[in-house]
JSON list of C-alpha atoms in Angstrom, two decimals:
[
{"chain": "A", "resi": 24, "resn": "UNK", "atom": "CA", "xyz": [23.53, -9.86, 1.74]},
{"chain": "A", "resi": 25, "resn": "UNK", "atom": "CA", "xyz": [23.18, -13.11, 3.64]},
{"chain": "A", "resi": 26, "resn": "UNK", "atom": "CA", "xyz": [21.46, -16.23, 2.25]},
{"chain": "A", "resi": 27, "resn": "UNK", "atom": "CA", "xyz": [18.18, -15.48, 4.04]},
{"chain": "A", "resi": 28, "resn": "UNK", "atom": "CA", "xyz": [18.03, -11.91, 2.69]},
{"chain": "A", "resi": 29, "resn": "UNK", "atom": "CA", "xyz": [18.83, -13.14, -0.83]},
{"chain": "A", "resi": 30, "resn": "UNK", "atom": "CA", "xyz": [16.11, -15.78, -0.60]},
{"chain": "A", "resi": 31, "resn": "UNK", "atom": "CA", "xyz": [13.52, -13.28, 0.66]},
{"chain": "A", "resi": 32, "resn": "UNK", "atom": "CA", "xyz": [14.44, -10.78, -2.04]},
{"chain": "A", "resi": 33, "resn": "UNK", "atom": "CA", "xyz": [13.99, -13.45, -4.69]},
{"chain": "A", "resi": 34, "resn": "UNK", "atom": "CA", "xyz": [10.75, -14.80, -3.24]},
{"chain": "A", "resi": 35, "resn": "UNK", "atom": "CA", "xyz": [9.20, -11.35, -2.78]},
{"chain": "A", "resi": 36, "resn": "UNK", "atom": "CA", "xyz": [10.03, -10.04, -6.27]},
{"chain": "A", "resi": 37, "resn": "UNK", "atom": "CA", "xyz": [6.82, -11.35, -7.92]},
{"chain": "A", "resi": 38, "resn": "UNK", "atom": "CA", "xyz": [4.85, -9.73, -5.08]},
{"chain": "A", "resi": 39, "resn": "UNK", "atom": "CA", "xyz": [6.54, -6.42, -5.83]},
{"chain": "A", "resi": 40, "resn": "UNK", "atom": "CA", "xyz": [6.03, -6.87, -9.57]},
{"chain": "A", "resi": 41, "resn": "UNK", "atom": "CA", "xyz": [2.31, -7.43, -9.14]},
{"chain": "A", "resi": 42, "resn": "UNK", "atom": "CA", "xyz": [1.91, -3.84, -7.93]},
{"chain": "A", "resi": 43, "resn": "UNK", "atom": "CA", "xyz": [4.57, -2.13, -10.04]},
{"chain": "A", "resi": 44, "resn": "UNK", "atom": "CA", "xyz": [3.17, -3.72, -13.21]},
{"chain": "A", "resi": 45, "resn": "UNK", "atom": "CA", "xyz": [-0.21, -2.20, -12.23]},
{"chain": "A", "resi": 46, "resn": "UNK", "atom": "CA", "xyz": [1.38, 1.27, -12.07]},
{"chain": "A", "resi": 47, "resn": "UNK", "atom": "CA", "xyz": [2.53, 1.56, -8.46]},
{"chain": "A", "resi": 48, "resn": "UNK", "atom": "CA", "xyz": [5.87, 3.17, -7.68]},
{"chain": "A", "resi": 49, "resn": "UNK", "atom": "CA", "xyz": [7.95, 1.44, -5.02]},
{"chain": "A", "resi": 50, "resn": "UNK", "atom": "CA", "xyz": [9.41, 3.64, -2.32]},
{"chain": "A", "resi": 51, "resn": "UNK", "atom": "CA", "xyz": [12.41, 1.68, -1.08]},
{"chain": "A", "resi": 52, "resn": "UNK", "atom": "CA", "xyz": [14.18, 4.20, 1.14]},
{"chain": "A", "resi": 53, "resn": "UNK", "atom": "CA", "xyz": [13.12, 6.63, 3.86]},
{"chain": "A", "resi": 54, "resn": "UNK", "atom": "CA", "xyz": [14.34, 9.48, 1.64]},
{"chain": "A", "resi": 55, "resn": "UNK", "atom": "CA", "xyz": [12.03, 8.37, -1.17]},
{"chain": "A", "resi": 56, "resn": "UNK", "atom": "CA", "xyz": [9.11, 8.30, 1.27]},
{"chain": "A", "resi": 57, "resn": "UNK", "atom": "CA", "xyz": [9.96, 11.77, 2.61]},
{"chain": "A", "resi": 58, "resn": "UNK", "atom": "CA", "xyz": [10.33, 13.16, -0.91]},
{"chain": "A", "resi": 59, "resn": "UNK", "atom": "CA", "xyz": [7.00, 11.67, -1.97]},
{"chain": "A", "resi": 60, "resn": "UNK", "atom": "CA", "xyz": [5.07, 12.93, 1.08]},
{"chain": "A", "resi": 61, "resn": "UNK", "atom": "CA", "xyz": [6.60, 16.41, 0.98]},
{"chain": "A", "resi": 62, "resn": "UNK", "atom": "CA", "xyz": [6.02, 16.96, -2.73]},
{"chain": "A", "resi": 63, "resn": "UNK", "atom": "CA", "xyz": [2.84, 15.05, -3.59]},
{"chain": "A", "resi": 64, "resn": "UNK", "atom": "CA", "xyz": [-0.24, 17.05, -4.54]},
{"chain": "A", "resi": 65, "resn": "UNK", "atom": "CA", "xyz": [-3.61, 15.45, -5.00]},
{"chain": "A", "resi": 66, "resn": "UNK", "atom": "CA", "xyz": [-4.74, 11.99, -4.01]},
{"chain": "A", "resi": 67, "resn": "UNK", "atom": "CA", "xyz": [-2.64, 8.88, -3.50]},
{"chain": "A", "resi": 68, "resn": "UNK", "atom": "CA", "xyz": [-3.19, 5.23, -2.75]},
{"chain": "A", "resi": 69, "resn": "UNK", "atom": "CA", "xyz": [-0.47, 3.81, -0.51]},
{"chain": "A", "resi": 70, "resn": "UNK", "atom": "CA", "xyz": [-0.26, 0.02, -0.26]},
{"chain": "A", "resi": 71, "resn": "UNK", "atom": "CA", "xyz": [1.85, -1.45, 2.51]},
{"chain": "A", "resi": 72, "resn": "UNK", "atom": "CA", "xyz": [2.70, -4.72, 0.83]},
{"chain": "A", "resi": 73, "resn": "UNK", "atom": "CA", "xyz": [3.50, -7.98, 2.58]},
{"chain": "A", "resi": 74, "resn": "UNK", "atom": "CA", "xyz": [4.42, -11.60, 1.86]},
{"chain": "A", "resi": 75, "resn": "UNK", "atom": "CA", "xyz": [1.44, -12.94, 3.80]},
{"chain": "A", "resi": 76, "resn": "UNK", "atom": "CA", "xyz": [-1.46, -14.79, 2.23]},
{"chain": "A", "resi": 77, "resn": "UNK", "atom": "CA", "xyz": [-3.97, -12.00, 2.78]},
{"chain": "A", "resi": 78, "resn": "UNK", "atom": "CA", "xyz": [-1.71, -9.64, 0.82]},
{"chain": "A", "resi": 79, "resn": "UNK", "atom": "CA", "xyz": [-1.47, -12.14, -2.03]},
{"chain": "A", "resi": 80, "resn": "UNK", "atom": "CA", "xyz": [-5.08, -13.24, -2.13]},
{"chain": "A", "resi": 81, "resn": "UNK", "atom": "CA", "xyz": [-6.82, -10.07, -1.02]},
{"chain": "A", "resi": 82, "resn": "UNK", "atom": "CA", "xyz": [-4.90, -6.80, -0.66]},
{"chain": "A", "resi": 83, "resn": "UNK", "atom": "CA", "xyz": [-2.94, -6.68, -3.92]},
{"chain": "A", "resi": 84, "resn": "UNK", "atom": "CA", "xyz": [-5.80, -7.99, -6.08]},
{"chain": "A", "resi": 85, "resn": "UNK", "atom": "CA", "xyz": [-8.24, -5.53, -4.45]},
{"chain": "A", "resi": 86, "resn": "UNK", "atom": "CA", "xyz": [-5.90, -2.57, -4.85]},
{"chain": "A", "resi": 87, "resn": "UNK", "atom": "CA", "xyz": [-5.37, -3.39, -8.52]},
{"chain": "A", "resi": 88, "resn": "UNK", "atom": "CA", "xyz": [-9.05, -4.08, -9.24]},
{"chain": "A", "resi": 89, "resn": "UNK", "atom": "CA", "xyz": [-10.08, -0.83, -7.52]},
{"chain": "A", "resi": 90, "resn": "UNK", "atom": "CA", "xyz": [-8.13, 1.08, -10.17]},
{"chain": "A", "resi": 91, "resn": "UNK", "atom": "CA", "xyz": [-10.63, 0.01, -12.82]},
{"chain": "A", "resi": 92, "resn": "UNK", "atom": "CA", "xyz": [-12.88, 2.71, -11.34]},
{"chain": "A", "resi": 93, "resn": "UNK", "atom": "CA", "xyz": [-13.15, 5.98, -13.30]},
{"chain": "A", "resi": 94, "resn": "UNK", "atom": "CA", "xyz": [-12.63, 7.90, -10.08]},
{"chain": "A", "resi": 95, "resn": "UNK", "atom": "CA", "xyz": [-9.25, 6.86, -8.67]},
{"chain": "A", "resi": 96, "resn": "UNK", "atom": "CA", "xyz": [-6.18, 8.34, -6.96]},
{"chain": "A", "resi": 97, "resn": "UNK", "atom": "CA", "xyz": [-3.69, 10.29, -9.04]},
{"chain": "A", "resi": 98, "resn": "UNK", "atom": "CA", "xyz": [-0.65, 8.66, -7.42]},
{"chain": "A", "resi": 99, "resn": "UNK", "atom": "CA", "xyz": [0.02, 4.99, -6.60]},
{"chain": "A", "resi": 100, "resn": "UNK", "atom": "CA", "xyz": [2.86, 4.05, -4.26]},
{"chain": "A", "resi": 101, "resn": "UNK", "atom": "CA", "xyz": [3.89, 1.04, -2.23]},
{"chain": "A", "resi": 102, "resn": "UNK", "atom": "CA", "xyz": [6.32, 0.08, 0.51]},
{"chain": "A", "resi": 103, "resn": "UNK", "atom": "CA", "xyz": [7.11, -3.53, 1.40]},
{"chain": "A", "resi": 104, "resn": "UNK", "atom": "CA", "xyz": [6.81, -4.47, 5.08]},
{"chain": "A", "resi": 105, "resn": "UNK", "atom": "CA", "xyz": [9.42, -6.92, 6.25]},
{"chain": "A", "resi": 106, "resn": "UNK", "atom": "CA", "xyz": [11.57, -6.27, 3.16]},
{"chain": "A", "resi": 107, "resn": "UNK", "atom": "CA", "xyz": [12.14, -2.53, 2.97]},
{"chain": "A", "resi": 108, "resn": "UNK", "atom": "CA", "xyz": [11.92, -2.01, 6.71]},
{"chain": "A", "resi": 109, "resn": "UNK", "atom": "CA", "xyz": [13.24, 1.55, 6.84]},
{"chain": "A", "resi": 110, "resn": "UNK", "atom": "CA", "xyz": [10.94, 2.90, 4.12]},
{"chain": "A", "resi": 111, "resn": "UNK", "atom": "CA", "xyz": [7.97, 1.09, 5.65]},
{"chain": "A", "resi": 112, "resn": "UNK", "atom": "CA", "xyz": [8.75, 2.52, 9.08]},
{"chain": "A", "resi": 113, "resn": "UNK", "atom": "CA", "xyz": [9.02, 6.01, 7.59]},
{"chain": "A", "resi": 114, "resn": "UNK", "atom": "CA", "xyz": [5.69, 5.66, 5.76]},
{"chain": "A", "resi": 115, "resn": "UNK", "atom": "CA", "xyz": [4.10, 4.51, 9.00]},
{"chain": "A", "resi": 116, "resn": "UNK", "atom": "CA", "xyz": [5.41, 7.69, 10.65]},
{"chain": "A", "resi": 117, "resn": "UNK", "atom": "CA", "xyz": [3.17, 9.59, 8.23]},
{"chain": "A", "resi": 118, "resn": "UNK", "atom": "CA", "xyz": [0.18, 7.37, 9.04]},
{"chain": "A", "resi": 119, "resn": "UNK", "atom": "CA", "xyz": [-0.18, 8.94, 12.47]},
{"chain": "A", "resi": 120, "resn": "UNK", "atom": "CA", "xyz": [-2.91, 7.56, 14.68]},
{"chain": "A", "resi": 121, "resn": "UNK", "atom": "CA", "xyz": [-3.05, 4.20, 12.89]},
{"chain": "A", "resi": 122, "resn": "UNK", "atom": "CA", "xyz": [-1.49, 1.06, 14.31]},
{"chain": "A", "resi": 123, "resn": "UNK", "atom": "CA", "xyz": [1.12, -0.52, 12.05]},
{"chain": "A", "resi": 124, "resn": "UNK", "atom": "CA", "xyz": [-0.39, -3.38, 10.10]},
{"chain": "A", "resi": 125, "resn": "UNK", "atom": "CA", "xyz": [0.53, -5.19, 6.97]},
{"chain": "A", "resi": 126, "resn": "UNK", "atom": "CA", "xyz": [-0.90, -5.43, 4.56]},
{"chain": "A", "resi": 127, "resn": "UNK", "atom": "CA", "xyz": [-2.76, -2.16, 4.78]},
{"chain": "A", "resi": 128, "resn": "UNK", "atom": "CA", "xyz": [-3.80, 0.68, 2.50]},
{"chain": "A", "resi": 129, "resn": "UNK", "atom": "CA", "xyz": [-4.26, 4.40, 2.89]},
{"chain": "A", "resi": 130, "resn": "UNK", "atom": "CA", "xyz": [-5.80, 7.13, 0.80]},
{"chain": "A", "resi": 131, "resn": "UNK", "atom": "CA", "xyz": [-3.82, 10.35, 1.16]},
{"chain": "A", "resi": 132, "resn": "UNK", "atom": "CA", "xyz": [-4.74, 13.83, -0.02]},
{"chain": "A", "resi": 133, "resn": "UNK", "atom": "CA", "xyz": [-1.78, 16.19, -0.30]},
{"chain": "A", "resi": 134, "resn": "UNK", "atom": "CA", "xyz": [0.15, 13.76, 1.90]},
{"chain": "A", "resi": 135, "resn": "UNK", "atom": "CA", "xyz": [-2.48, 13.62, 4.68]},
{"chain": "A", "resi": 136, "resn": "UNK", "atom": "CA", "xyz": [-4.36, 10.44, 5.60]},
{"chain": "A", "resi": 137, "resn": "UNK", "atom": "CA", "xyz": [-8.01, 10.59, 4.61]},
{"chain": "A", "resi": 138, "resn": "UNK", "atom": "CA", "xyz": [-8.88, 6.88, 4.80]},
{"chain": "A", "resi": 139, "resn": "UNK", "atom": "CA", "xyz": [-7.07, 3.85, 6.20]},
{"chain": "A", "resi": 140, "resn": "UNK", "atom": "CA", "xyz": [-7.73, 0.15, 5.72]},
{"chain": "A", "resi": 141, "resn": "UNK", "atom": "CA", "xyz": [-5.90, -1.97, 8.30]},
{"chain": "A", "resi": 142, "resn": "UNK", "atom": "CA", "xyz": [-5.18, -5.68, 8.01]},
{"chain": "A", "resi": 143, "resn": "UNK", "atom": "CA", "xyz": [-8.29, -6.38, 10.11]},
{"chain": "A", "resi": 144, "resn": "UNK", "atom": "CA", "xyz": [-10.41, -4.98, 7.27]},
{"chain": "A", "resi": 145, "resn": "UNK", "atom": "CA", "xyz": [-8.54, -7.05, 4.66]},
{"chain": "A", "resi": 146, "resn": "UNK", "atom": "CA", "xyz": [-8.10, -10.45, 6.29]},
{"chain": "A", "resi": 147, "resn": "UNK", "atom": "CA", "xyz": [-11.31, -12.53, 6.17]},
{"chain": "A", "resi": 148, "resn": "UNK", "atom": "CA", "xyz": [-12.97, -10.07, 3.75]},
{"chain": "A", "resi": 149, "resn": "UNK", "atom": "CA", "xyz": [-13.72, -10.78, 0.10]},
{"chain": "A", "resi": 150, "resn": "UNK", "atom": "CA", "xyz": [-11.79, -8.95, -2.62]},
{"chain": "A", "resi": 151, "resn": "UNK", "atom": "CA", "xyz": [-15.04, -7.31, -3.72]},
{"chain": "A", "resi": 152, "resn": "UNK", "atom": "CA", "xyz": [-15.65, -5.92, -0.22]},
{"chain": "A", "resi": 153, "resn": "UNK", "atom": "CA", "xyz": [-12.18, -4.39, -0.11]},
{"chain": "A", "resi": 154, "resn": "UNK", "atom": "CA", "xyz": [-12.64, -2.95, -3.60]},
{"chain": "A", "resi": 155, "resn": "UNK", "atom": "CA", "xyz": [-15.94, -1.43, -2.43]},
{"chain": "A", "resi": 156, "resn": "UNK", "atom": "CA", "xyz": [-14.21, 0.07, 0.62]},
{"chain": "A", "resi": 157, "resn": "UNK", "atom": "CA", "xyz": [-11.55, 1.61, -1.64]},
{"chain": "A", "resi": 158, "resn": "UNK", "atom": "CA", "xyz": [-13.92, 2.88, -4.33]},
{"chain": "A", "resi": 159, "resn": "UNK", "atom": "CA", "xyz": [-16.19, 4.50, -1.74]},
{"chain": "A", "resi": 160, "resn": "UNK", "atom": "CA", "xyz": [-13.11, 6.30, -0.40]},
{"chain": "A", "resi": 161, "resn": "UNK", "atom": "CA", "xyz": [-12.12, 7.29, -3.95]},
{"chain": "A", "resi": 162, "resn": "UNK", "atom": "CA", "xyz": [-15.59, 8.73, -4.51]},
{"chain": "A", "resi": 163, "resn": "UNK", "atom": "CA", "xyz": [-15.28, 10.73, -1.32]},
{"chain": "A", "resi": 164, "resn": "UNK", "atom": "CA", "xyz": [-11.69, 11.97, -1.59]},
{"chain": "A", "resi": 165, "resn": "UNK", "atom": "CA", "xyz": [-10.60, 11.78, -5.25]}
]
């Protein structure tokens, strides 16, 4: 690992921890993504994490706050764009029809995309608006 990679790993760890401490499972390899998608039953929230400000100030807090809802996905997973490039690329393969964006979130049912929130619907929105977007999707699909 070169100095840049070591620095980015260290700097991104609290960003990873924010989601894993809230109950998300990190998928850090393409094989983990494939295993998850091929075996998951029920509803899932997928967060494509990022080091950007809108991930820190909006996406992660909204994803976590949305889980306070009684109706919520059964499975919580995350991949980290820019850090775990291969697992993120593999997850994006399963998000067919949606342009890659980070941060972003998807609601899956039995591994199929039911709802997608791209960066454009995170950046410049309030946390509460993103939570509302998620909870409306939970009510519809969970």
